[in-house]
Amino acid sequence: MANTIEVKVPDIGGYDDVPVIELLVAVGDTVAKDQGLVTLESDKATMEVPSPSAGVVRELKVKVGDAVSEGSVIAVLEAEGAAEATAASGKPATPAAAAVPSASAVPSAPATSAPTTSAPAPQAAAGTGRKADIECAMVVIGAGPGGYSAAFRAADLGLDTVLVERYATLGGVCLNVGCIPSKALLHAADVIEQAAHAGEYGVEFGAPKIALDKLRAYKDKVVGQLTKGLAGMAKQRKVRVVQGTAKFVSANELEIHPHDGEGDGRPQLLRFAQCIIAAGSQAVRLPIFPWDDERVIDSTGALELGDVPKSLLVVGGGIIGLEMATVYRALGSRVTVVEFMDQLMPGADADLVKPLADRLKKQGVAVHLKTKVVAAKAAKAGIECTFEGASVPDATTYDRVLVAVGRAPNGGKLDAQKAGVAVGERGFIAVDAQMRTNVPHIFAIGDLVGQPMLAHKATHEAHLAAEVAAGLKREWTARVIPSVAYTDPEIAWVGVTEAEARAKGLEVEVGRFPWAASGRAIGLGRTEGFTKLLFDARTHRIVGGGIVGVHAGELIAEIALAIEMGAEGADIAHTIHPHPTLSESVGMAAEAFEGTITDLYIPKKKA
């Protein structure tokens, strides 16, 4: 017999007629014990009404805007069998929203956006019964930003921790062949670009001479400094680092396979009490390209900086593709970008992308939207490509082709089914608000639990998983996750975008400040940028924001913090920003929204 429970509003400090500002679940959702069901807002704070039990939501008794008091029924929950159903399906509970001030228009950032599966979870293999070469309380698979952060935090909390990494150095894709080396090269590109335009204000430089070996050595030095630091911190924390490729053989055992030619070739057996999977992702390789030809590269190949090709085709106009286009154009390549969608960087608002698109055009970068490569073959003169779409490039042969069309999770490469862990068809691993997989003692974080595939997201998930594994009561509470493209100009955004607001029917208002009115931007000679803030039309609380311009990535954190803290437009406008700075643009965008700005003339709206 199903156990039906009426979920009622608990003691909320004596308040009556408190409005419901957000529904955190829908009818049919499977929820965990203590997961938030609705968010209430008094005049002092917001609060969530938690589920008293794991179960399935059968009925919601309230809607956004309703007023409730202690004892009001908000939902009907079917409690019997909920936990078993969750484990069987591999579908985790929907992550609870953060119990911080928030507007109804602000979506909570999910602990995962990985696809879930309705297929039964796999049956774990039996233990090997063999004597283990290594035993530990915690093993972390993968030493990227998520993995090493998880291992270090677990060790700090007293867990005997082993960190398994297939490469010779710690840091994963981000540090070794991703975020860090790309920023080192982008810095060089920025210096070249600044020198080229310094004559506009009376400072003359000669044409740059690119010493490719020195530039590559500089990039490697930056990476080496950080990887050496990680190795040192692992020793200080007594985290045992094991090099090799990990594969599950049972729910509590891994085999760690050495690289060819290393050791005696025999895999080591590692037995663990708990595990955090942080195996990351890899670049998608479209099969139409001849990958056996060294002239076809992914982002890793682009960062190796083997040469500066005369012509470079970038397939994919997302963040990675455009960052590499920025580097190679500055170094002297003739760059062509093809993007299947109707705008560059499809995840960002079109108005944020426009200044970048305009600048790329002025720099001679050919951009072709709504276009794709349908065939490619290796020829003596280069890689010959065939295009289809609305804007086909004139050139068909390129010295190098960079394929930057996204990344695929590595969840399917670990034999996780032998541990009973459910892995989706695309390689994603579903997790709950505590980063647990469907197997309670095995956690997963980072790229392989879903979008966005960002290092700073993985790091926060890492701390959470390690703390839960150590017995602390934690769950995912981040409301927003910022994104940054380190192009020229940079583009950064966080929270709700204008496009998302329109698609979801959210009532938002925008405050915008053009950098053409910024003294700092004028002094830098970079006035193409702007800052915009999105506010809930009813509460005036900030729900999103975007910045395009130099150093946008350094500025976006203020907007993220404002959203997390539930700031209203007046809070931001009344925060004194230093003058003259680019950060002023955030405060002035809020003033523009509030109608108090004096640095712009904005005619008052007619009533």
Coordinates of C-alpha atoms in Angstrom, one line a residue:
M1 CA 0.0 0.0 0.0
A2 CA 1.4 3.4 -0.9
N3 CA 2.0 5.8 2.0
T4 CA 0.4 9.2 1.1
I5 CA 1.7 12.2 3.0
E6 CA 0.3 15.7 3.1
V7 CA 3.3 18.1 3.3
K8 CA 2.5 21.1 5.4
V9 CA 4.2 24.4 6.0
P10 CA 6.3 24.1 9.3
D11 CA 6.9 26.7 11.9
I12 CA 8.1 29.8 9.9
G13 CA 8.7 32.1 12.8
G14 CA 5.2 33.3 13.4
Y15 CA 4.6 34.8 10.0
D16 CA 1.2 34.5 8.3
D17 CA 0.2 34.8 4.7
V18 CA 3.7 34.3 3.4
P19 CA 3.8 34.3 -0.4
V20 CA 5.0 31.3 -2.5
I21 CA 7.7 32.7 -4.8
E22 CA 9.0 29.5 -6.5
L23 CA 7.9 25.9 -7.1
L24 CA 11.0 23.7 -6.9
V25 CA 9.4 20.5 -8.1
A26 CA 6.6 19.4 -10.4
V27 CA 3.9 16.7 -10.2
G28 CA 5.6 13.4 -10.9
D29 CA 9.1 14.4 -9.7
T30 CA 10.9 12.0 -7.5
V31 CA 12.3 13.8 -4.4
A32 CA 14.7 13.0 -1.7
K33 CA 14.2 13.4 2.1
D34 CA 14.7 17.1 3.1
Q35 CA 14.7 18.3 -0.5
G36 CA 13.1 21.7 -1.0
L37 CA 9.6 21.6 -2.6
V38 CA 8.7 25.3 -2.6
T39 CA 10.3 28.6 -1.7
L40 CA 8.5 31.1 0.6
E41 CA 9.4 34.7 1.1
S42 CA 8.7 36.8 4.2
D43 CA 9.8 40.4 4.6
K44 CA 13.0 39.2 6.3
A45 CA 14.2 36.2 4.3
T46 CA 13.4 33.3 2.0
M47 CA 12.9 29.8 3.1
E48 CA 12.3 26.4 1.6
V49 CA 9.7 23.9 2.7
P50 CA 11.5 20.5 2.8
S51 CA 10.1 17.1 1.9
P52 CA 9.6 15.0 5.1
S53 CA 10.4 11.8 3.2
A54 CA 11.7 10.4 -0.1
G55 CA 8.9 9.9 -2.5
V56 CA 7.0 11.0 -5.6
V57 CA 5.1 14.3 -5.8
R58 CA 1.5 13.4 -6.6
E59 CA -0.2 16.8 -6.2
L60 CA 0.8 20.4 -5.7
K61 CA -1.7 22.3 -3.6
V62 CA -0.1 25.8 -4.2
K63 CA 1.1 27.9 -7.1
V64 CA 3.4 30.9 -7.3
G65 CA 1.8 33.9 -5.7
D66 CA -0.4 32.0 -3.2
A67 CA -0.1 33.0 0.5
V68 CA 0.5 30.3 3.1
S69 CA 0.9 30.0 6.9
E70 CA 2.0 27.4 9.3
G71 CA 0.0 24.2 8.7
S72 CA -1.0 25.0 5.1
V73 CA -0.9 21.9 2.9
I74 CA 1.5 22.5 0.0
A75 CA 1.8 19.1 -1.6
V76 CA 0.7 15.4 -1.5
L77 CA 3.6 13.0 -1.5
E78 CA 3.6 9.2 -2.2
A79 CA 6.3 8.0 0.0
E80 CA 6.3 4.2 -0.3
G81 CA 8.9 2.8 -2.7
A82 CA 10.4 6.1 -3.7
A83 CA 13.9 5.4 -2.6
E84 CA 13.9 2.0 -4.4
A85 CA 12.5 3.6 -7.6
T86 CA 15.2 6.2 -7.6
A87 CA 17.9 3.6 -7.3
A88 CA 16.4 1.4 -9.9
S89 CA 15.9 4.1 -12.5
G90 CA 19.3 5.7 -12.0
K91 CA 17.5 9.1 -11.9
P92 CA 18.5 11.2 -9.0
A93 CA 16.4 13.6 -7.1
T94 CA 16.1 17.1 -8.6
P95 CA 18.7 19.3 -6.8
A96 CA 17.2 21.6 -4.2
A97 CA 17.4 25.4 -4.7
A98 CA 19.6 27.4 -2.5
A99 CA 17.9 28.9 0.6
V100 CA 19.1 32.4 -0.1
P101 CA 17.1 35.4 -1.2
S102 CA 16.0 34.9 -4.8
A103 CA 13.6 36.2 -7.4
S104 CA 11.1 33.9 -9.0
A105 CA 12.9 34.4 -12.3
V106 CA 16.2 33.0 -11.1
P107 CA 16.7 29.3 -11.9
S108 CA 18.8 27.4 -9.5
A109 CA 21.9 26.1 -11.1
P110 CA 21.5 22.3 -11.2
A111 CA 24.0 20.0 -9.6
T112 CA 23.8 18.2 -12.9
S113 CA 22.2 18.6 -16.3
A114 CA 23.2 15.2 -17.3
P115 CA 20.6 13.1 -19.1
T116 CA 19.0 10.5 -16.9
T117 CA 18.0 7.1 -17.9
S118 CA 14.9 5.0 -17.2
A119 CA 16.8 1.7 -17.8
P120 CA 17.5 -0.4 -14.7
A121 CA 20.8 0.2 -13.0
P122 CA 23.4 -2.4 -13.8
Q123 CA 24.2 -5.2 -11.4
A124 CA 27.5 -4.7 -9.7
A125 CA 30.1 -7.4 -10.3
A126 CA 31.2 -9.5 -7.4
G127 CA 34.5 -8.6 -5.6
T128 CA 37.6 -10.3 -6.9
G129 CA 38.7 -11.7 -3.6
R130 CA 42.3 -10.9 -4.6
K131 CA 44.8 -9.3 -2.3
A132 CA 44.8 -5.6 -3.0
D133 CA 47.9 -3.8 -4.0
I134 CA 46.5 -0.5 -2.6
E135 CA 43.8 0.1 0.0
C136 CA 42.2 3.5 0.9
A137 CA 39.2 5.2 2.4
M138 CA 38.8 7.4 -0.7
V139 CA 39.9 7.1 -4.3
V140 CA 39.5 9.9 -6.8
I141 CA 39.6 9.1 -10.5
G142 CA 41.1 12.0 -12.5
A143 CA 43.3 14.8 -11.4
G144 CA 41.8 17.8 -13.2
P145 CA 40.5 20.8 -11.2
G146 CA 37.6 18.7 -9.9
G147 CA 39.7 15.7 -9.1
Y148 CA 42.6 17.2 -7.4
S149 CA 40.3 19.5 -5.4
A150 CA 38.2 16.5 -4.3
A151 CA 41.3 14.6 -3.3
F152 CA 42.8 17.5 -1.4
R153 CA 39.6 18.3 0.4
A154 CA 39.0 14.7 1.3
A155 CA 42.5 14.5 2.7
D156 CA 42.0 17.7 4.7
L157 CA 39.0 16.1 6.3
G158 CA 41.0 13.1 7.4
L159 CA 40.3 10.5 4.7
D160 CA 43.1 8.3 3.6
T161 CA 43.1 9.4 -0.1
V162 CA 44.5 8.0 -3.4
L163 CA 44.4 10.1 -6.6
V164 CA 44.5 8.2 -9.9
E165 CA 45.7 10.1 -13.0
R166 CA 46.4 8.6 -16.4
Y167 CA 48.9 11.4 -17.3
A168 CA 52.3 12.1 -15.9
T169 CA 51.3 15.4 -14.3
L170 CA 48.3 16.6 -12.2
G171 CA 45.9 19.2 -13.4
G172 CA 43.9 17.4 -16.1
V173 CA 42.8 18.9 -19.4
C174 CA 42.3 22.4 -17.9
L175 CA 45.8 22.9 -16.6
N176 CA 47.8 20.9 -19.1
V177 CA 46.0 21.3 -22.5
G178 CA 43.1 23.6 -21.9
C179 CA 42.3 26.7 -19.7
I180 CA 45.8 27.6 -18.6
P181 CA 48.0 27.2 -21.7
S182 CA 45.2 28.8 -23.8
K183 CA 45.3 31.9 -21.5
A184 CA 49.0 32.1 -21.8
L185 CA 48.8 32.2 -25.6
L186 CA 45.9 34.6 -25.5
H187 CA 48.0 37.0 -23.4
A188 CA 50.6 36.9 -26.1
A189 CA 47.9 37.6 -28.7
D190 CA 46.7 40.6 -26.7
V191 CA 50.2 42.1 -26.5
I192 CA 50.5 41.7 -30.3
E193 CA 47.1 43.4 -30.8
Q194 CA 47.9 46.3 -28.4
A195 CA 51.2 46.9 -30.0
A196 CA 49.6 47.0 -33.5
H197 CA 47.3 49.8 -32.4
A198 CA 49.6 51.7 -30.1
G199 CA 50.4 54.1 -32.9
E200 CA 46.9 55.5 -32.6
Y201 CA 48.0 57.3 -29.4
G202 CA 51.6 58.1 -30.4
V203 CA 53.6 55.0 -29.4
E204 CA 55.2 53.2 -32.4
F205 CA 56.3 49.6 -32.5
G206 CA 57.8 47.6 -35.3
A207 CA 56.1 44.5 -36.8
P208 CA 56.2 41.7 -34.3
K209 CA 58.7 38.8 -34.8
I210 CA 57.3 35.5 -33.6
A211 CA 59.9 33.2 -32.0
L212 CA 57.6 30.2 -31.9
D213 CA 60.0 28.1 -29.8
K214 CA 60.2 30.8 -27.1
L215 CA 56.4 31.3 -27.1
R216 CA 55.9 27.6 -26.7
A217 CA 58.4 27.5 -23.9
Y218 CA 56.7 30.3 -22.1
K219 CA 53.3 28.5 -22.3
D220 CA 55.0 25.3 -21.0
K221 CA 56.6 27.2 -18.2
V222 CA 53.3 28.6 -17.1
V223 CA 51.8 25.1 -17.1
G224 CA 54.8 23.6 -15.4
Q225 CA 54.8 26.1 -12.5
L226 CA 51.2 25.1 -11.7
T227 CA 51.6 21.3 -12.1
K228 CA 54.7 21.4 -9.9
G229 CA 52.7 23.2 -7.2
L230 CA 49.9 20.6 -7.3
A231 CA 52.4 17.8 -6.9
G232 CA 53.8 19.5 -3.9
M233 CA 50.4 20.0 -2.3
A234 CA 49.6 16.4 -2.8
K235 CA 52.7 15.4 -0.9
Q236 CA 52.0 17.9 1.9
R237 CA 48.5 16.4 2.3
K238 CA 49.8 12.8 2.1
V239 CA 47.6 12.1 -0.9
R240 CA 49.0 9.1 -2.7
V241 CA 49.2 9.7 -6.5
V242 CA 49.0 6.7 -8.7
Q243 CA 49.6 7.0 -12.5
G244 CA 47.6 4.8 -14.8
T245 CA 44.1 4.3 -16.3
A246 CA 41.4 3.2 -13.8
K247 CA 38.7 0.7 -14.5
F248 CA 36.1 -0.6 -12.1
V249 CA 36.1 -4.3 -11.5
S250 CA 33.5 -4.3 -8.7
A251 CA 31.6 -1.9 -6.4
N252 CA 34.7 -1.4 -4.2
E253 CA 37.6 -2.3 -6.5
L254 CA 39.5 -0.7 -9.3
E255 CA 42.2 -2.0 -11.6
I256 CA 44.8 0.6 -12.5
H257 CA 46.4 -0.1 -15.8
P258 CA 49.9 1.4 -16.4
H259 CA 50.8 2.9 -19.8
D260 CA 52.5 0.7 -22.3
G261 CA 56.1 0.1 -21.4
E262 CA 55.7 1.2 -17.8
G263 CA 56.5 -1.2 -14.9
D264 CA 55.8 -4.9 -15.4
G265 CA 52.6 -4.1 -17.3
R266 CA 50.5 -5.7 -14.6
P267 CA 47.4 -3.7 -13.4
Q268 CA 47.3 -2.8 -9.7
L269 CA 44.2 -3.7 -7.7
L270 CA 42.9 -0.9 -5.6
R271 CA 40.3 -1.5 -2.9
F272 CA 38.3 1.5 -1.7
A273 CA 35.6 2.4 0.8
Q274 CA 34.4 5.5 -1.2
C275 CA 35.1 6.9 -4.7
I276 CA 34.7 10.2 -6.5
I277 CA 34.7 9.9 -10.3
A278 CA 36.2 13.0 -11.9
A279 CA 37.3 11.6 -15.3
G280 CA 36.3 14.6 -17.3
S281 CA 35.7 14.8 -21.0
Q282 CA 37.5 14.7 -24.4
A283 CA 37.1 16.7 -27.6
V284 CA 34.5 15.4 -30.0
R285 CA 36.1 14.0 -33.2
L286 CA 33.8 14.3 -36.2
P287 CA 34.3 11.2 -38.3
I288 CA 34.2 13.1 -41.6
F289 CA 37.7 14.5 -41.0
P290 CA 40.9 12.5 -41.7
W291 CA 42.2 12.4 -38.1
D292 CA 45.2 10.3 -39.2
D293 CA 46.5 13.5 -40.9
E294 CA 48.5 15.8 -38.5
R295 CA 47.0 18.8 -40.2
V296 CA 43.6 18.0 -38.6
I297 CA 43.8 19.1 -34.9
D298 CA 41.6 19.4 -31.9
S299 CA 42.1 22.0 -29.1
T300 CA 44.9 20.0 -27.6
G301 CA 46.7 20.0 -31.0
A302 CA 46.1 23.7 -31.4
L303 CA 47.8 24.4 -28.1
E304 CA 50.8 22.4 -29.0
L305 CA 51.7 25.3 -31.3
G306 CA 53.4 23.1 -33.8
D307 CA 53.5 25.9 -36.4
V308 CA 51.6 29.0 -37.6
P309 CA 49.7 27.9 -40.7
K310 CA 49.1 30.3 -43.5
S311 CA 45.4 29.3 -43.5
L312 CA 43.4 27.9 -40.6
L313 CA 39.8 26.6 -40.8
V314 CA 38.1 26.6 -37.4
V315 CA 35.1 24.3 -37.4
G316 CA 32.8 25.5 -34.5
G317 CA 32.2 29.1 -33.4
G318 CA 31.9 28.3 -29.7
I319 CA 34.2 29.5 -27.0
I320 CA 37.1 27.1 -27.6
G321 CA 37.1 27.7 -31.4
L322 CA 37.0 31.5 -31.1
E323 CA 39.7 31.6 -28.5
M324 CA 42.0 29.6 -30.8
A325 CA 41.0 31.8 -33.7
T326 CA 42.0 34.8 -31.7
V327 CA 45.5 33.3 -31.0
Y328 CA 46.3 32.2 -34.5
R329 CA 45.0 35.3 -36.1
A330 CA 47.3 37.4 -33.9
L331 CA 50.2 35.1 -34.8
G332 CA 49.6 35.6 -38.5
S333 CA 47.2 33.0 -39.8
R334 CA 44.4 33.7 -42.2
V335 CA 41.5 32.4 -40.2
T336 CA 38.1 31.2 -41.4
V337 CA 35.4 30.2 -38.9
V338 CA 32.3 28.1 -39.8
E339 CA 29.5 27.7 -37.3
F340 CA 26.3 25.5 -37.9
M341 CA 24.1 27.8 -35.7
D342 CA 22.9 31.3 -36.7
Q343 CA 25.3 33.1 -34.3
L344 CA 28.7 32.7 -32.8
M345 CA 28.8 31.4 -29.2
P346 CA 25.2 30.2 -29.3
G347 CA 24.8 30.1 -25.5
A348 CA 25.3 33.9 -25.1
D349 CA 22.9 36.7 -25.9
A350 CA 23.3 37.9 -29.5
D351 CA 23.9 41.5 -28.4
L352 CA 26.9 40.4 -26.3
V353 CA 28.4 38.5 -29.3
K354 CA 27.9 41.4 -31.8
P355 CA 31.0 43.5 -30.7
L356 CA 33.2 40.4 -31.0
A357 CA 31.8 39.5 -34.4
D358 CA 32.3 43.1 -35.6
R359 CA 35.9 43.1 -34.3
L360 CA 36.7 39.8 -36.0
K361 CA 35.4 41.1 -39.3
K362 CA 37.6 44.2 -39.0
Q363 CA 40.6 41.9 -38.3
G364 CA 40.0 39.9 -41.4
V365 CA 38.6 36.8 -39.8
A366 CA 36.0 35.3 -42.2
V367 CA 32.9 34.0 -40.3
H368 CA 30.3 31.9 -41.9
L369 CA 27.1 31.1 -40.0
K370 CA 24.5 28.5 -40.6
T371 CA 27.3 26.6 -42.5
K372 CA 28.8 23.1 -41.9
V373 CA 31.6 21.0 -43.3
V374 CA 30.1 17.9 -45.0
A375 CA 33.3 16.3 -46.3
A376 CA 37.0 16.6 -45.8
K377 CA 40.0 14.8 -47.3
A378 CA 43.7 15.1 -47.1
A379 CA 45.5 16.4 -50.2
K380 CA 49.1 17.5 -50.9
A381 CA 48.1 21.2 -50.8
G382 CA 46.2 20.9 -47.5
I383 CA 42.9 19.6 -46.1
E384 CA 40.2 19.9 -48.8
C385 CA 36.7 20.7 -47.4
T386 CA 33.2 20.7 -48.8
F387 CA 30.7 23.0 -47.3
E388 CA 26.9 23.3 -47.1
G389 CA 24.9 26.2 -45.7
A390 CA 23.9 29.8 -46.0
S391 CA 27.4 31.3 -46.3
V392 CA 29.9 29.0 -47.9
P393 CA 33.6 30.0 -47.8
D394 CA 35.4 30.8 -51.1
A395 CA 38.4 28.8 -50.0
T396 CA 38.1 25.0 -49.9
T397 CA 41.7 24.0 -49.0
Y398 CA 43.4 24.8 -45.7
D399 CA 46.8 24.3 -44.2
R400 CA 45.3 23.2 -40.9
V401 CA 41.8 22.5 -39.7
L402 CA 40.8 22.9 -36.1
V403 CA 37.7 20.9 -35.1
A404 CA 36.2 22.5 -32.0
V405 CA 32.6 21.3 -31.9
G406 CA 32.3 20.4 -28.3
R407 CA 33.4 17.8 -25.7
A408 CA 32.1 14.3 -24.8
P409 CA 32.1 12.9 -21.3
N410 CA 34.3 10.0 -20.3
G411 CA 31.7 8.2 -18.2
G412 CA 31.5 5.3 -20.5
K413 CA 35.2 4.5 -20.4
L414 CA 35.5 3.4 -16.8
D415 CA 33.6 0.1 -16.8
A416 CA 31.4 1.8 -14.2
Q417 CA 28.6 -0.8 -14.8
K418 CA 30.8 -3.3 -13.0
A419 CA 30.4 -1.1 -9.9
G420 CA 26.6 -0.9 -10.5
V421 CA 26.9 2.8 -11.6
A422 CA 24.3 3.8 -14.2
V423 CA 25.9 5.6 -17.2
G424 CA 23.8 7.2 -19.9
E425 CA 24.1 6.4 -23.5
R426 CA 26.2 9.6 -24.2
G427 CA 28.6 8.9 -21.2
F428 CA 27.0 11.1 -18.6
I429 CA 26.6 9.9 -15.1
A430 CA 23.5 11.1 -13.2
V431 CA 24.0 12.4 -9.7
D432 CA 21.8 13.9 -6.9
A433 CA 22.2 17.2 -5.0
Q434 CA 25.1 15.6 -3.0
M435 CA 26.9 14.4 -6.1
R436 CA 26.1 10.8 -5.3
T437 CA 25.5 8.4 -8.2
N438 CA 22.9 5.6 -7.9
V439 CA 25.5 3.7 -5.9
P440 CA 25.6 5.6 -2.5
H441 CA 29.4 5.3 -1.8
I442 CA 30.4 6.4 -5.3
F443 CA 30.2 10.1 -6.3
A444 CA 30.7 11.8 -9.6
I445 CA 31.6 15.4 -10.5
G446 CA 32.7 17.7 -13.3
D447 CA 32.2 17.4 -17.0
L448 CA 30.8 13.8 -16.9
V449 CA 27.8 14.8 -14.7
G450 CA 26.6 17.4 -17.2
Q451 CA 26.7 20.9 -18.5
P452 CA 28.2 23.4 -18.1
M453 CA 31.6 21.7 -18.6
L454 CA 33.6 24.3 -16.7
A455 CA 36.5 24.0 -14.3
H456 CA 35.0 26.3 -11.7
K457 CA 31.8 24.2 -11.5
A458 CA 33.9 21.0 -11.1
T459 CA 35.8 22.6 -8.2
H460 CA 32.7 23.4 -6.3
E461 CA 31.2 20.0 -6.9
A462 CA 34.5 18.5 -5.7
H463 CA 34.4 20.2 -2.4
L464 CA 30.8 19.2 -1.9
A465 CA 31.4 15.5 -2.8
A466 CA 34.4 15.2 -0.5
E467 CA 32.6 16.9 2.4
V468 CA 29.5 14.6 2.0
A469 CA 31.8 11.6 1.9
A470 CA 33.4 12.7 5.1
G471 CA 30.1 12.9 6.8
L472 CA 29.2 16.6 6.6
K473 CA 25.7 17.6 5.7
R474 CA 26.0 19.4 2.4
E475 CA 24.1 19.7 -0.8
W476 CA 24.3 21.7 -4.0
T477 CA 23.2 25.3 -3.4
A478 CA 24.9 27.4 -6.1
R479 CA 22.2 29.4 -7.9
V480 CA 24.3 30.4 -10.9
I481 CA 27.5 29.5 -12.7
P482 CA 29.3 32.2 -14.7
S483 CA 30.6 31.6 -18.2
V484 CA 33.5 33.5 -19.8
A485 CA 34.9 33.5 -23.3
Y486 CA 38.5 34.9 -23.3
T487 CA 38.2 36.3 -26.8
D488 CA 39.0 39.9 -27.8
P489 CA 36.8 41.4 -26.5
E490 CA 35.9 39.0 -23.7
I491 CA 32.3 37.9 -23.2
A492 CA 31.0 36.9 -19.8
W493 CA 27.5 36.1 -18.6
V494 CA 25.8 34.6 -15.6
G495 CA 22.2 33.8 -14.5
V496 CA 19.3 34.3 -16.8
T497 CA 20.0 35.6 -20.3
E498 CA 17.6 37.7 -22.3
A499 CA 17.0 34.9 -24.7
E500 CA 16.3 32.5 -21.9
A501 CA 13.9 35.0 -20.3
R502 CA 12.0 35.4 -23.5
A503 CA 11.8 31.7 -24.1
K504 CA 10.5 31.0 -20.5
G505 CA 8.1 33.9 -20.5
L506 CA 9.9 35.5 -17.5
E507 CA 9.1 39.2 -16.8
V508 CA 12.5 40.9 -16.6
E509 CA 13.7 44.5 -17.1
V510 CA 17.2 45.5 -18.3
G511 CA 19.7 48.1 -17.1
R512 CA 22.4 48.8 -19.6
F513 CA 25.5 50.9 -19.6
P514 CA 27.6 51.4 -22.8
W515 CA 31.3 51.6 -22.4
A516 CA 31.4 54.5 -24.8
A517 CA 30.4 56.5 -21.7
S518 CA 33.1 54.9 -19.5
G519 CA 36.1 57.1 -18.8
R520 CA 38.3 54.0 -18.2
A521 CA 37.2 52.3 -21.4
I522 CA 37.8 55.5 -23.4
G523 CA 41.3 55.8 -21.9
L524 CA 42.0 52.2 -23.0
G525 CA 40.7 52.9 -26.5
R526 CA 38.2 50.0 -26.1
T527 CA 34.7 51.5 -26.1
E528 CA 32.9 48.7 -28.0
G529 CA 31.8 47.0 -24.8
F530 CA 28.8 47.3 -22.5
T531 CA 27.4 45.9 -19.3
K532 CA 23.8 44.9 -18.9
L533 CA 21.9 43.6 -15.8
L534 CA 18.6 41.7 -15.8
F535 CA 16.1 42.3 -13.0
D536 CA 12.9 40.6 -12.0
A537 CA 10.2 43.0 -13.0
R538 CA 8.2 42.4 -9.8
T539 CA 10.9 42.3 -7.1
H540 CA 13.7 44.3 -8.8
R541 CA 16.1 41.6 -7.7
I542 CA 18.9 40.8 -10.1
V543 CA 18.5 37.6 -12.0
G544 CA 21.2 37.8 -14.6
G545 CA 23.8 39.9 -16.3
G546 CA 26.3 40.0 -19.2
I547 CA 29.4 42.0 -20.1
V548 CA 31.3 42.3 -23.3
G549 CA 34.6 44.2 -23.3
V550 CA 38.2 43.9 -22.2
H551 CA 38.5 42.1 -18.8
A552 CA 34.8 41.1 -18.8
G553 CA 35.8 37.8 -17.2
E554 CA 37.3 39.7 -14.2
L555 CA 34.1 41.7 -13.7
I556 CA 31.4 39.0 -14.0
A557 CA 32.0 37.7 -10.4
E558 CA 30.4 40.8 -8.9
I559 CA 27.1 40.1 -10.8
A560 CA 27.3 36.4 -9.7
L561 CA 27.7 37.4 -6.1
A562 CA 24.8 39.9 -6.4
I563 CA 22.5 37.2 -7.7
E564 CA 23.6 34.8 -4.9
M565 CA 22.9 37.5 -2.3
G566 CA 19.5 38.4 -3.7
A567 CA 20.6 42.0 -4.4
E568 CA 18.1 44.5 -5.7
G569 CA 18.9 47.1 -8.3
A570 CA 19.2 49.8 -5.6
D571 CA 21.7 47.7 -3.6
I572 CA 24.0 47.6 -6.6
A573 CA 23.5 51.2 -7.6
H574 CA 24.2 52.4 -4.0
T575 CA 27.4 50.3 -3.8
I576 CA 30.2 52.8 -4.3
H577 CA 32.4 51.6 -7.1
P578 CA 35.9 53.1 -7.6
H579 CA 36.4 55.7 -10.4
P580 CA 37.5 55.5 -13.1
T581 CA 37.2 51.7 -13.5
L582 CA 35.5 49.2 -15.7
S583 CA 33.7 47.9 -12.6
E584 CA 31.8 51.2 -12.5
S585 CA 29.8 49.9 -15.4
V586 CA 28.1 47.4 -13.2
G587 CA 26.9 50.1 -10.8
M588 CA 25.9 52.4 -13.6
A589 CA 23.9 49.7 -15.3
A590 CA 22.0 49.3 -12.0
E591 CA 21.6 53.1 -11.9
A592 CA 20.2 53.0 -15.5
F593 CA 17.7 50.4 -14.4
E594 CA 16.7 52.5 -11.3
G595 CA 16.4 55.7 -13.3
T596 CA 19.0 57.5 -11.2
I597 CA 22.0 57.6 -13.6
T598 CA 23.6 61.0 -14.3
D599 CA 26.4 59.7 -16.6
L600 CA 23.8 59.1 -19.3
Y601 CA 20.7 60.9 -20.4
I602 CA 17.8 58.4 -20.6
P603 CA 14.5 60.0 -21.3
K604 CA 11.8 59.1 -18.8
K605 CA 9.2 56.6 -20.0
K606 CA 5.8 58.1 -20.6
A607 CA 3.2 56.8 -18.2

